[in-house]
mmCIF file with all atom_site columns, C-alpha atoms in Angstrom:
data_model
loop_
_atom_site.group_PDB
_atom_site.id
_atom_site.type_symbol
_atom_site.label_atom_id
_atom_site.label_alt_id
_atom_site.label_comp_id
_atom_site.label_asym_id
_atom_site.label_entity_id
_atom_site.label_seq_id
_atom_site.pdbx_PDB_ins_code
_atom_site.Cartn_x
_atom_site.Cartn_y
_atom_site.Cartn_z
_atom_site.occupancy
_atom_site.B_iso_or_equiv
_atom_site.pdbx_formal_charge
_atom_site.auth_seq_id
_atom_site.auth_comp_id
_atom_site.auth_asym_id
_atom_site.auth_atom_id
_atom_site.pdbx_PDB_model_num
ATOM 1   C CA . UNK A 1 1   ? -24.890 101.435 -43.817 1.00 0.00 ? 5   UNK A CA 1
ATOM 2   C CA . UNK A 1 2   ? -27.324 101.155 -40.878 1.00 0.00 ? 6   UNK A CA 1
ATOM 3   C CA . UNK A 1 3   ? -30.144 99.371  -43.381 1.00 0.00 ? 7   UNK A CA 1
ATOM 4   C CA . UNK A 1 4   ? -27.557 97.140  -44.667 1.00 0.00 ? 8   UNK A CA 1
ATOM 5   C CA . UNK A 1 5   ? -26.580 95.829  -41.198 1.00 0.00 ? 9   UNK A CA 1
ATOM 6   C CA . UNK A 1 6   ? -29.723 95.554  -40.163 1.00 0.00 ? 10  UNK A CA 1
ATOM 7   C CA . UNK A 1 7   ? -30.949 93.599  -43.225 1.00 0.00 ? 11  UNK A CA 1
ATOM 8   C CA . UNK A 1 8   ? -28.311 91.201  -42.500 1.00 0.00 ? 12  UNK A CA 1
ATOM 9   C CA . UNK A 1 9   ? -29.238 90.225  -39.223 1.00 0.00 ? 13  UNK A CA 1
ATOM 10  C CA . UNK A 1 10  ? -32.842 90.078  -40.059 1.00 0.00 ? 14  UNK A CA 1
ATOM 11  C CA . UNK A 1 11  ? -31.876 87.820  -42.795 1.00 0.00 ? 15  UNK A CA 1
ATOM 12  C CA . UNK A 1 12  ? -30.025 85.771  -40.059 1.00 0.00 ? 16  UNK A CA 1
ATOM 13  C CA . UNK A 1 13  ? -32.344 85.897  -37.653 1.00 0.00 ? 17  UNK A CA 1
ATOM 14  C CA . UNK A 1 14  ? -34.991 84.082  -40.408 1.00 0.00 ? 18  UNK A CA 1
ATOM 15  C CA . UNK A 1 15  ? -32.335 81.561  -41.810 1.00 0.00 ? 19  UNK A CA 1
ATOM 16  C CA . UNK A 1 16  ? -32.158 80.416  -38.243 1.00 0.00 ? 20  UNK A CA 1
ATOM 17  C CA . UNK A 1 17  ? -35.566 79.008  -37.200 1.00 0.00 ? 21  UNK A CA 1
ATOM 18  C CA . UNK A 1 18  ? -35.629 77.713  -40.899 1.00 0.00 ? 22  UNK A CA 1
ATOM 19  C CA . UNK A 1 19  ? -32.652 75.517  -40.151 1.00 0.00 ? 23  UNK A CA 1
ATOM 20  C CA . UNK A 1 20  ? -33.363 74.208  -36.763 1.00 0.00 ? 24  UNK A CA 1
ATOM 21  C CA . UNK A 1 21  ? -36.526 73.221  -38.230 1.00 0.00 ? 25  UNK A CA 1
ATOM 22  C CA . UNK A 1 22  ? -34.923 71.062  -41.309 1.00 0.00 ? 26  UNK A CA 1
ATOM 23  C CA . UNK A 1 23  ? -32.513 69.737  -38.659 1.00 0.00 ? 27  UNK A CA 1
ATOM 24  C CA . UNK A 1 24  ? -35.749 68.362  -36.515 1.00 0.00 ? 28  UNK A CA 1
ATOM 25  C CA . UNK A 1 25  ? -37.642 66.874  -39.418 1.00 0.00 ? 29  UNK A CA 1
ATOM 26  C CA . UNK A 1 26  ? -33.898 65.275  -40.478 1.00 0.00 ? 30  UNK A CA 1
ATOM 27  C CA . UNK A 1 27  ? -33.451 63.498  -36.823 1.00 0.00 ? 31  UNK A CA 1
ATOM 28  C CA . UNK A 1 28  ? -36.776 62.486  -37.048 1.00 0.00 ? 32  UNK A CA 1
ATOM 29  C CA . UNK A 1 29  ? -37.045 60.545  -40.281 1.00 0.00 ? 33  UNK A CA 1
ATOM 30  C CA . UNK A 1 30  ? -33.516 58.973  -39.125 1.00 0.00 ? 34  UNK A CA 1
ATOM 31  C CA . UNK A 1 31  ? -35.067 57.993  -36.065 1.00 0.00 ? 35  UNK A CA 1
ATOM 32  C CA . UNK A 1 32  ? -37.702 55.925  -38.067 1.00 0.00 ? 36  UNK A CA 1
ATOM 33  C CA . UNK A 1 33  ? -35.585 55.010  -40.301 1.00 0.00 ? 37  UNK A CA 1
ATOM 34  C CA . UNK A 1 34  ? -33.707 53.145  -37.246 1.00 0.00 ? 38  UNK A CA 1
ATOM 35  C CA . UNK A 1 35  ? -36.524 51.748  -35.774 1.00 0.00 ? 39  UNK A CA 1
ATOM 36  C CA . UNK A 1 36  ? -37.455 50.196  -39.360 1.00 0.00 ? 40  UNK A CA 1
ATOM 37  C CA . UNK A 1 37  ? -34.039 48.777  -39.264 1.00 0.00 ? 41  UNK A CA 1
ATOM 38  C CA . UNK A 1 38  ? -34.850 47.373  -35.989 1.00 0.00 ? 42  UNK A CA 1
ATOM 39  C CA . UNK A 1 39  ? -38.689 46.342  -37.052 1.00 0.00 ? 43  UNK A CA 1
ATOM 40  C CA . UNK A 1 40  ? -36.887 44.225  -40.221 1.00 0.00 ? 44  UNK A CA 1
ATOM 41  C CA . UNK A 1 41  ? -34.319 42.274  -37.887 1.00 0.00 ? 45  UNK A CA 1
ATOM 42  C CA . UNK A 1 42  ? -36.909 41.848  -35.587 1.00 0.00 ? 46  UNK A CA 1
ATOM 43  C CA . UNK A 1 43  ? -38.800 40.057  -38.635 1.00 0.00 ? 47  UNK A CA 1
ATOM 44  C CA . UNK A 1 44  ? -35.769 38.637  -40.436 1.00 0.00 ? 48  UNK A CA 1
ATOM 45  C CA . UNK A 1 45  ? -34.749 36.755  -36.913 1.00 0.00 ? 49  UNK A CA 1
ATOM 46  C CA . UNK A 1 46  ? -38.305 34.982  -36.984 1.00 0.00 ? 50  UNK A CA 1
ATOM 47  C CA . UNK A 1 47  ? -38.418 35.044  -33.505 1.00 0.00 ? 51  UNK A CA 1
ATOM 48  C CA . UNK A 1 48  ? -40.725 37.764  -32.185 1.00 0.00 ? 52  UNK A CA 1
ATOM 49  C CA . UNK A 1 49  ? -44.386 37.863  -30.989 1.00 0.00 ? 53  UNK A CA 1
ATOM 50  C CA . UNK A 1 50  ? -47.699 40.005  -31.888 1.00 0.00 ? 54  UNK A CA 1
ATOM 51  C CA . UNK A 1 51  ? -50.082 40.893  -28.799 1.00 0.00 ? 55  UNK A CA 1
ATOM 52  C CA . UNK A 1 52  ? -53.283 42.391  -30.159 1.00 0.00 ? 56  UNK A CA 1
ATOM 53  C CA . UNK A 1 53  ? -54.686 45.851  -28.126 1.00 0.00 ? 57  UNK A CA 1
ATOM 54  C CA . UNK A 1 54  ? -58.170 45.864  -30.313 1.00 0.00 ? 58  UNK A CA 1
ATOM 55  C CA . UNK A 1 55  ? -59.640 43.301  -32.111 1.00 0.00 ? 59  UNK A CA 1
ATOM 56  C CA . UNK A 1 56  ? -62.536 44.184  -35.113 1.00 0.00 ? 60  UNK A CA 1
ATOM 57  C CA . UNK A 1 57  ? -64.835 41.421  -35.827 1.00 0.00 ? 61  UNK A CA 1
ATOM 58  C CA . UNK A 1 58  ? -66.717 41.463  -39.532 1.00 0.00 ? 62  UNK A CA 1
ATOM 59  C CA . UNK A 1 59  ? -69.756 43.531  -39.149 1.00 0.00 ? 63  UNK A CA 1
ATOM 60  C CA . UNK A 1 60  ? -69.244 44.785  -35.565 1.00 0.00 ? 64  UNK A CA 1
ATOM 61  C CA . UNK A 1 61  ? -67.507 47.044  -33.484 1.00 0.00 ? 65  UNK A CA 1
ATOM 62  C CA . UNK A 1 62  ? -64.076 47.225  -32.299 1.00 0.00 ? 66  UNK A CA 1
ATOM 63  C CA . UNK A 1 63  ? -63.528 45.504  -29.156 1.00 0.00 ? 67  UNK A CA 1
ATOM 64  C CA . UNK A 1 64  ? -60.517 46.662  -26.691 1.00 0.00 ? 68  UNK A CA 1
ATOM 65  C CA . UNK A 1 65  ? -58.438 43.766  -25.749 1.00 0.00 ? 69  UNK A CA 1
ATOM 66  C CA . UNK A 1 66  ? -57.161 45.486  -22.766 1.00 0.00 ? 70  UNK A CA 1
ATOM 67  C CA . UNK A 1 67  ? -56.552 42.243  -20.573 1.00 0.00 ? 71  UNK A CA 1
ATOM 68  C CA . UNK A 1 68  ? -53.762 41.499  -23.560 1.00 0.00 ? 72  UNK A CA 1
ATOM 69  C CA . UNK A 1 69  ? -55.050 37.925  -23.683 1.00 0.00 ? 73  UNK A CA 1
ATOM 70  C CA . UNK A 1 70  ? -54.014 36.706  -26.888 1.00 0.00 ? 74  UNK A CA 1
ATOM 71  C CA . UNK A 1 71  ? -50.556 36.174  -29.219 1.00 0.00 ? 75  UNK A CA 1
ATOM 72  C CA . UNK A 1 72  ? -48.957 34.657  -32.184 1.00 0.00 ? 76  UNK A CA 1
ATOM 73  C CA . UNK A 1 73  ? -45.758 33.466  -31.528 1.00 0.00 ? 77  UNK A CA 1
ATOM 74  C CA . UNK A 1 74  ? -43.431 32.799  -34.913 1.00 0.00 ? 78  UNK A CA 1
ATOM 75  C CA . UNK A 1 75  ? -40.838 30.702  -33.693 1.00 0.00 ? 79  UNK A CA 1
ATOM 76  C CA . UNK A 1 76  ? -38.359 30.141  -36.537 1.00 0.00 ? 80  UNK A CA 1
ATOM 77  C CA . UNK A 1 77  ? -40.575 27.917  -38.793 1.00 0.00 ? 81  UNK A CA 1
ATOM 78  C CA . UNK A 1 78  ? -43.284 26.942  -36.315 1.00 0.00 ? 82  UNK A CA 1
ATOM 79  C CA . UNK A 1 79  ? -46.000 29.113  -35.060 1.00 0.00 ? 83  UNK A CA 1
ATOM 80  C CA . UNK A 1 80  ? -48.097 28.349  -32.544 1.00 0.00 ? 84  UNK A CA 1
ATOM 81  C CA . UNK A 1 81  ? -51.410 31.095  -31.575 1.00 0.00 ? 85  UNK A CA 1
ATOM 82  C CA . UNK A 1 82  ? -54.194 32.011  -28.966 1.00 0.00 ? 86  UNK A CA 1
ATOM 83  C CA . UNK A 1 83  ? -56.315 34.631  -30.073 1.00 0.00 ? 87  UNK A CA 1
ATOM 84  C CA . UNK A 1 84  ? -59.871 35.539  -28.989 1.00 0.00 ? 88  UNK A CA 1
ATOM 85  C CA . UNK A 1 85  ? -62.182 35.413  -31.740 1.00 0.00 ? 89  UNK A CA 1
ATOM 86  C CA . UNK A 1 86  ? -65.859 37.544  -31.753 1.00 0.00 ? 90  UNK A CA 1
ATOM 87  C CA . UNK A 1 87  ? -67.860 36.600  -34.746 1.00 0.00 ? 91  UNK A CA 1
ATOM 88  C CA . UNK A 1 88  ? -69.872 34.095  -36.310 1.00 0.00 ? 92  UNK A CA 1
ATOM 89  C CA . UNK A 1 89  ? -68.491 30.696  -36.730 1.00 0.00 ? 93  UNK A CA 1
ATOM 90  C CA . UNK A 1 90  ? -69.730 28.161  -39.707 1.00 0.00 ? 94  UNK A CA 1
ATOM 91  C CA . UNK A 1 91  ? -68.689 24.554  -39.054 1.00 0.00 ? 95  UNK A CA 1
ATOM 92  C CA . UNK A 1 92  ? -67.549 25.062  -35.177 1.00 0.00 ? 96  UNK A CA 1
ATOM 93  C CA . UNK A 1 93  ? -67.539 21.641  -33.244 1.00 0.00 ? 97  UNK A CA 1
ATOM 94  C CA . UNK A 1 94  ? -69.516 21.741  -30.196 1.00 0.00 ? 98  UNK A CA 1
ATOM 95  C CA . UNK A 1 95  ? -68.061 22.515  -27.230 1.00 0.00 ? 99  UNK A CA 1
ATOM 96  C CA . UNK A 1 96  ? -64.681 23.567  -29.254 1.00 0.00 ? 100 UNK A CA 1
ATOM 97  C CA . UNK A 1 97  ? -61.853 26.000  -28.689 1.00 0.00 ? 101 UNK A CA 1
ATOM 98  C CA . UNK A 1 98  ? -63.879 29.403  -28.656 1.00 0.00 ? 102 UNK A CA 1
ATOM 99  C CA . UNK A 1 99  ? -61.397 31.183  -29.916 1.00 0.00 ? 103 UNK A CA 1
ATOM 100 C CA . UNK A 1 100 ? -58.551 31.260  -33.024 1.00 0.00 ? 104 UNK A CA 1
ATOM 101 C CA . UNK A 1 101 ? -56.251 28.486  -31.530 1.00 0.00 ? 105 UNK A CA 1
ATOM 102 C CA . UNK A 1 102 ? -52.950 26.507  -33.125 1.00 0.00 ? 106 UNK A CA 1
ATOM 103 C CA . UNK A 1 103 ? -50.105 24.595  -31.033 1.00 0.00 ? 107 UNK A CA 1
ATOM 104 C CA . UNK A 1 104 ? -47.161 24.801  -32.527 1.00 0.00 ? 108 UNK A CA 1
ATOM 105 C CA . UNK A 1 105 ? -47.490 23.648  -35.942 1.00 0.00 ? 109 UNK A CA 1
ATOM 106 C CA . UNK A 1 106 ? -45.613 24.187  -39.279 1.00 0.00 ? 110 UNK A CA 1
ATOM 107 C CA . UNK A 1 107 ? -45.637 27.429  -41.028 1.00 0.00 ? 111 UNK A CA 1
ATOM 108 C CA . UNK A 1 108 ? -46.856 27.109  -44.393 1.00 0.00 ? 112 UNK A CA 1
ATOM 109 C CA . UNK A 1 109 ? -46.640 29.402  -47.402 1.00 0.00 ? 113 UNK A CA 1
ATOM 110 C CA . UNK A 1 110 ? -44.760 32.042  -45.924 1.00 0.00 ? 114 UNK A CA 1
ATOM 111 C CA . UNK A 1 111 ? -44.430 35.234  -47.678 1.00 0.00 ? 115 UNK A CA 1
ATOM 112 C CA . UNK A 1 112 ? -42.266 38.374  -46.845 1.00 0.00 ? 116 UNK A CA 1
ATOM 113 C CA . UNK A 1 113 ? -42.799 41.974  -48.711 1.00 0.00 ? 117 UNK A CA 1
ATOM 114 C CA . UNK A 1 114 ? -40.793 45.078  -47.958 1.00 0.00 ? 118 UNK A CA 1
ATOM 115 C CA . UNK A 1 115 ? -41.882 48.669  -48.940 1.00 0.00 ? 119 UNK A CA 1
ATOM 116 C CA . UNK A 1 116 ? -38.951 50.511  -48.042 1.00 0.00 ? 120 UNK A CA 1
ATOM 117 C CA . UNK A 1 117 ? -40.912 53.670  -49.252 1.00 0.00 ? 121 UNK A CA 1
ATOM 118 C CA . UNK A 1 118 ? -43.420 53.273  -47.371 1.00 0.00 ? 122 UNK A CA 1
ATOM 119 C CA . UNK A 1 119 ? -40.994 51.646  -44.186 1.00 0.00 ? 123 UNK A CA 1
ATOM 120 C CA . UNK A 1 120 ? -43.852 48.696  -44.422 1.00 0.00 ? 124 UNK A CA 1
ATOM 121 C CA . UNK A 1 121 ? -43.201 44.987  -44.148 1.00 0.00 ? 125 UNK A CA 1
ATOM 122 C CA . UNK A 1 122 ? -46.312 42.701  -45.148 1.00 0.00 ? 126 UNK A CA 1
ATOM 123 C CA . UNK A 1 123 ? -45.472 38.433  -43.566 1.00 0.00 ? 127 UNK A CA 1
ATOM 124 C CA . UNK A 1 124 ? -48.055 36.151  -44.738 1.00 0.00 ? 128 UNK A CA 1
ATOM 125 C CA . UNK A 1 125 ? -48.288 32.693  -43.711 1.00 0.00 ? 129 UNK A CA 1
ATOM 126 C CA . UNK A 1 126 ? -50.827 29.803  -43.285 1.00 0.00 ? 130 UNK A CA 1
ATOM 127 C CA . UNK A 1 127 ? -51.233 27.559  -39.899 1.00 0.00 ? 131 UNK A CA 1
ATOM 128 C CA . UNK A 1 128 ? -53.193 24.515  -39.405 1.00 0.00 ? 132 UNK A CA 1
ATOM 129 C CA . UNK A 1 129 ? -55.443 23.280  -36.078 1.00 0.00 ? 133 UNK A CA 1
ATOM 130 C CA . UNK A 1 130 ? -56.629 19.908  -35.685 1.00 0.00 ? 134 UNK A CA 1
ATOM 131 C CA . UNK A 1 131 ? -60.415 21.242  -36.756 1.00 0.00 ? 135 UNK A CA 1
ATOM 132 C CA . UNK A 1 132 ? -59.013 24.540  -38.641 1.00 0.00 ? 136 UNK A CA 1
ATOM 133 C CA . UNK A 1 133 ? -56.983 26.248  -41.338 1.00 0.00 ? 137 UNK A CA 1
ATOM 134 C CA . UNK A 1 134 ? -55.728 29.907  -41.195 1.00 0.00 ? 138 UNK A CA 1
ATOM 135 C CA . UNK A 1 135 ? -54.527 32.546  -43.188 1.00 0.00 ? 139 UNK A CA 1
ATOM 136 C CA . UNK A 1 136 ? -52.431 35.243  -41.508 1.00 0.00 ? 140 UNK A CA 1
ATOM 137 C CA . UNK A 1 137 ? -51.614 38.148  -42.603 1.00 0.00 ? 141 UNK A CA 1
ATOM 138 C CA . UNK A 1 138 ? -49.618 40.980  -40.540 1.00 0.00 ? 142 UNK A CA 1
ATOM 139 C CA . UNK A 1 139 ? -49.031 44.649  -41.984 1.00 0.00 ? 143 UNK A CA 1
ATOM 140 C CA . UNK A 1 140 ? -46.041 45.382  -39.500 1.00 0.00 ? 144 UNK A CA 1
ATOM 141 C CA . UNK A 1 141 ? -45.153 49.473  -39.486 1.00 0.00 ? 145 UNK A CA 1
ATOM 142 C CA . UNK A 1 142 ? -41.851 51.038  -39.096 1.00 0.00 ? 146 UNK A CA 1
ATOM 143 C CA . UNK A 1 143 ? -42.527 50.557  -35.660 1.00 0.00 ? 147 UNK A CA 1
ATOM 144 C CA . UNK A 1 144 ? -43.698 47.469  -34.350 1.00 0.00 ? 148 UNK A CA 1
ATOM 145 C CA . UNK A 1 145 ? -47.136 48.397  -35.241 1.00 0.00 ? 149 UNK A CA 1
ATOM 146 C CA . UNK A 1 146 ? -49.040 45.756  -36.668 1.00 0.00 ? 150 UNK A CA 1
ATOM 147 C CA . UNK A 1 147 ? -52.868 44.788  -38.214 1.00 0.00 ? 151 UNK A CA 1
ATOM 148 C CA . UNK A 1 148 ? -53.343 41.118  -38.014 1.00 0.00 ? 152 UNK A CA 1
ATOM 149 C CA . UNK A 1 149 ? -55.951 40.010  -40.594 1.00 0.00 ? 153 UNK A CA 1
ATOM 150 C CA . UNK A 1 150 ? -57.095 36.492  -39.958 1.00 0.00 ? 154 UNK A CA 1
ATOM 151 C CA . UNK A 1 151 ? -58.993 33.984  -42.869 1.00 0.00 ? 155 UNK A CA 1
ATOM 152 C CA . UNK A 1 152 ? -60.218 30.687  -41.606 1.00 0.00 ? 156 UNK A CA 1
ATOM 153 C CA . UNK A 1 153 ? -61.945 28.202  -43.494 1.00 0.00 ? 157 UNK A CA 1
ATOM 154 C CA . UNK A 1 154 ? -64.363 27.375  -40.078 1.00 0.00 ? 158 UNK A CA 1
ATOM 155 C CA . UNK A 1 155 ? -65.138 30.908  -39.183 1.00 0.00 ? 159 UNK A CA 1
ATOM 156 C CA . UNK A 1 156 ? -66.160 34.505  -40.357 1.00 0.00 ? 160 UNK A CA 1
ATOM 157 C CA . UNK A 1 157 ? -62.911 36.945  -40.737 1.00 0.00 ? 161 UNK A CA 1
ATOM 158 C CA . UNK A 1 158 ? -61.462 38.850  -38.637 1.00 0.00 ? 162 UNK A CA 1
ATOM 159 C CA . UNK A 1 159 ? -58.685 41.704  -37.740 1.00 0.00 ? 163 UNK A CA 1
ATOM 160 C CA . UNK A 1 160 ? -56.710 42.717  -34.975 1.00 0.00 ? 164 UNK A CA 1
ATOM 161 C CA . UNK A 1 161 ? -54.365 45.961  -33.691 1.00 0.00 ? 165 UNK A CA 1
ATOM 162 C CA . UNK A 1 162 ? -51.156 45.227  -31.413 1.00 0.00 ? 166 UNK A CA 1
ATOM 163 C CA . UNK A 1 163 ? -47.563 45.172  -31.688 1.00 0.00 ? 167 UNK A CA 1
ATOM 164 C CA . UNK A 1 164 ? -44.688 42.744  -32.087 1.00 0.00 ? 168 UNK A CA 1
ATOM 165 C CA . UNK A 1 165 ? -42.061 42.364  -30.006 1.00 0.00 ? 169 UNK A CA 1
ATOM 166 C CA . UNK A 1 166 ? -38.823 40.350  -29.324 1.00 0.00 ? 170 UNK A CA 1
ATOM 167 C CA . UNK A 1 167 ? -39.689 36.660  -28.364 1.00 0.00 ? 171 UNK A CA 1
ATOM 168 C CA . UNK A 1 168 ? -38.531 36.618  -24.694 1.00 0.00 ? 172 UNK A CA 1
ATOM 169 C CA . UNK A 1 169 ? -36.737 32.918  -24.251 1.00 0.00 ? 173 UNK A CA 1
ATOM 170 C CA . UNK A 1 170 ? -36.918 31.306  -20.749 1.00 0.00 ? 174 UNK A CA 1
ATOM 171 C CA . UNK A 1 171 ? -33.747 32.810  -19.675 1.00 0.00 ? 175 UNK A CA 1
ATOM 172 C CA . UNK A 1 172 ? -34.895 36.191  -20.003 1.00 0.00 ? 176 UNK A CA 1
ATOM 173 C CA . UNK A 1 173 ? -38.326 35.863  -17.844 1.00 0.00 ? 177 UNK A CA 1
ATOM 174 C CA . UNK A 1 174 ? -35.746 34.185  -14.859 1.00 0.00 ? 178 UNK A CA 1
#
């Protein structure tokens, strides 16, 4: 009697750890599962902003961004961009912008994928400066996360690391 009451609380005492464990990994994939909710509003709403943290020219090495000078804002179906740009440029004008610049301008050839598998969203779109034309691509994680890969016909490629974020409007910053 005493090995059969004693193999039932040992058998308790495993199930328990085993459970709380199950219940962790449960909250936590819910958790990202609600903050990929959140990440595809945030991209649905067309109204958010990337900051890059680390920026990684073609053939160089990374380069911090920690002064968080740089953005592209997608504002409904105008963008508009400031980026810093380290790499070799092909048909630059003198004197010209330095870096990967765009007012607000239309946004052409947008393209949305969703990888609810993977909790990935991949926008594509295309902007145009007076003396440039750019691909974007961002690979946005369940998260906010986001690589920025950027094509231009004037200059050599180049990626970027950051986050997006909600778009603050005017009334928020007052």
């Amino acid at each position: 009697m005493k090995t059969f009451i004693s193999s039932i609380i040992l058998s308790v005492l495993l199930i328990l750890p085993f459970e709380s464990t199950c219940a962790q990994k449960k909250n936590k994939k819910e958790k990202r599962m609600e903050q990929f909710t959140e990440t595809k509003k945030l991209v649905d709403s067309k109204q958010f902003v990337f900051v890059p943290d680390r920026a990684f020219p073609q053939g160089g090495r990374s380069i911090d961004l920690t002064t968080n000078y740089g953005f592209i804002n997608i504002l409904s179906d105008e963008t508009e961009g400031d980026m810093p740009f380290f790499g070799r440029g092909f048909t630059v004008p003198y004197g010209g912008d330095g870096g990967i610049k765009f007012d607000k301008t239309a946004i052409l050839n947008e393209e949305i994928e969703l990888n609810e598998k993977k909790m990935r969203l991949s926008y594509s779109f295309e902007a145009k400066s007076k003396n440039d034309h750019y691909r974007i691509r961002m690979d946005i994680g369940y998260n906010g996360s986001t690589s920025v890969s950027v094509t231009s016909n004037n200059r050599s490629h180049i990626n970027y690391n950051g986050d997006i974020t909600k778009l603050e409007s005017k009334g928020d910053k007052e």
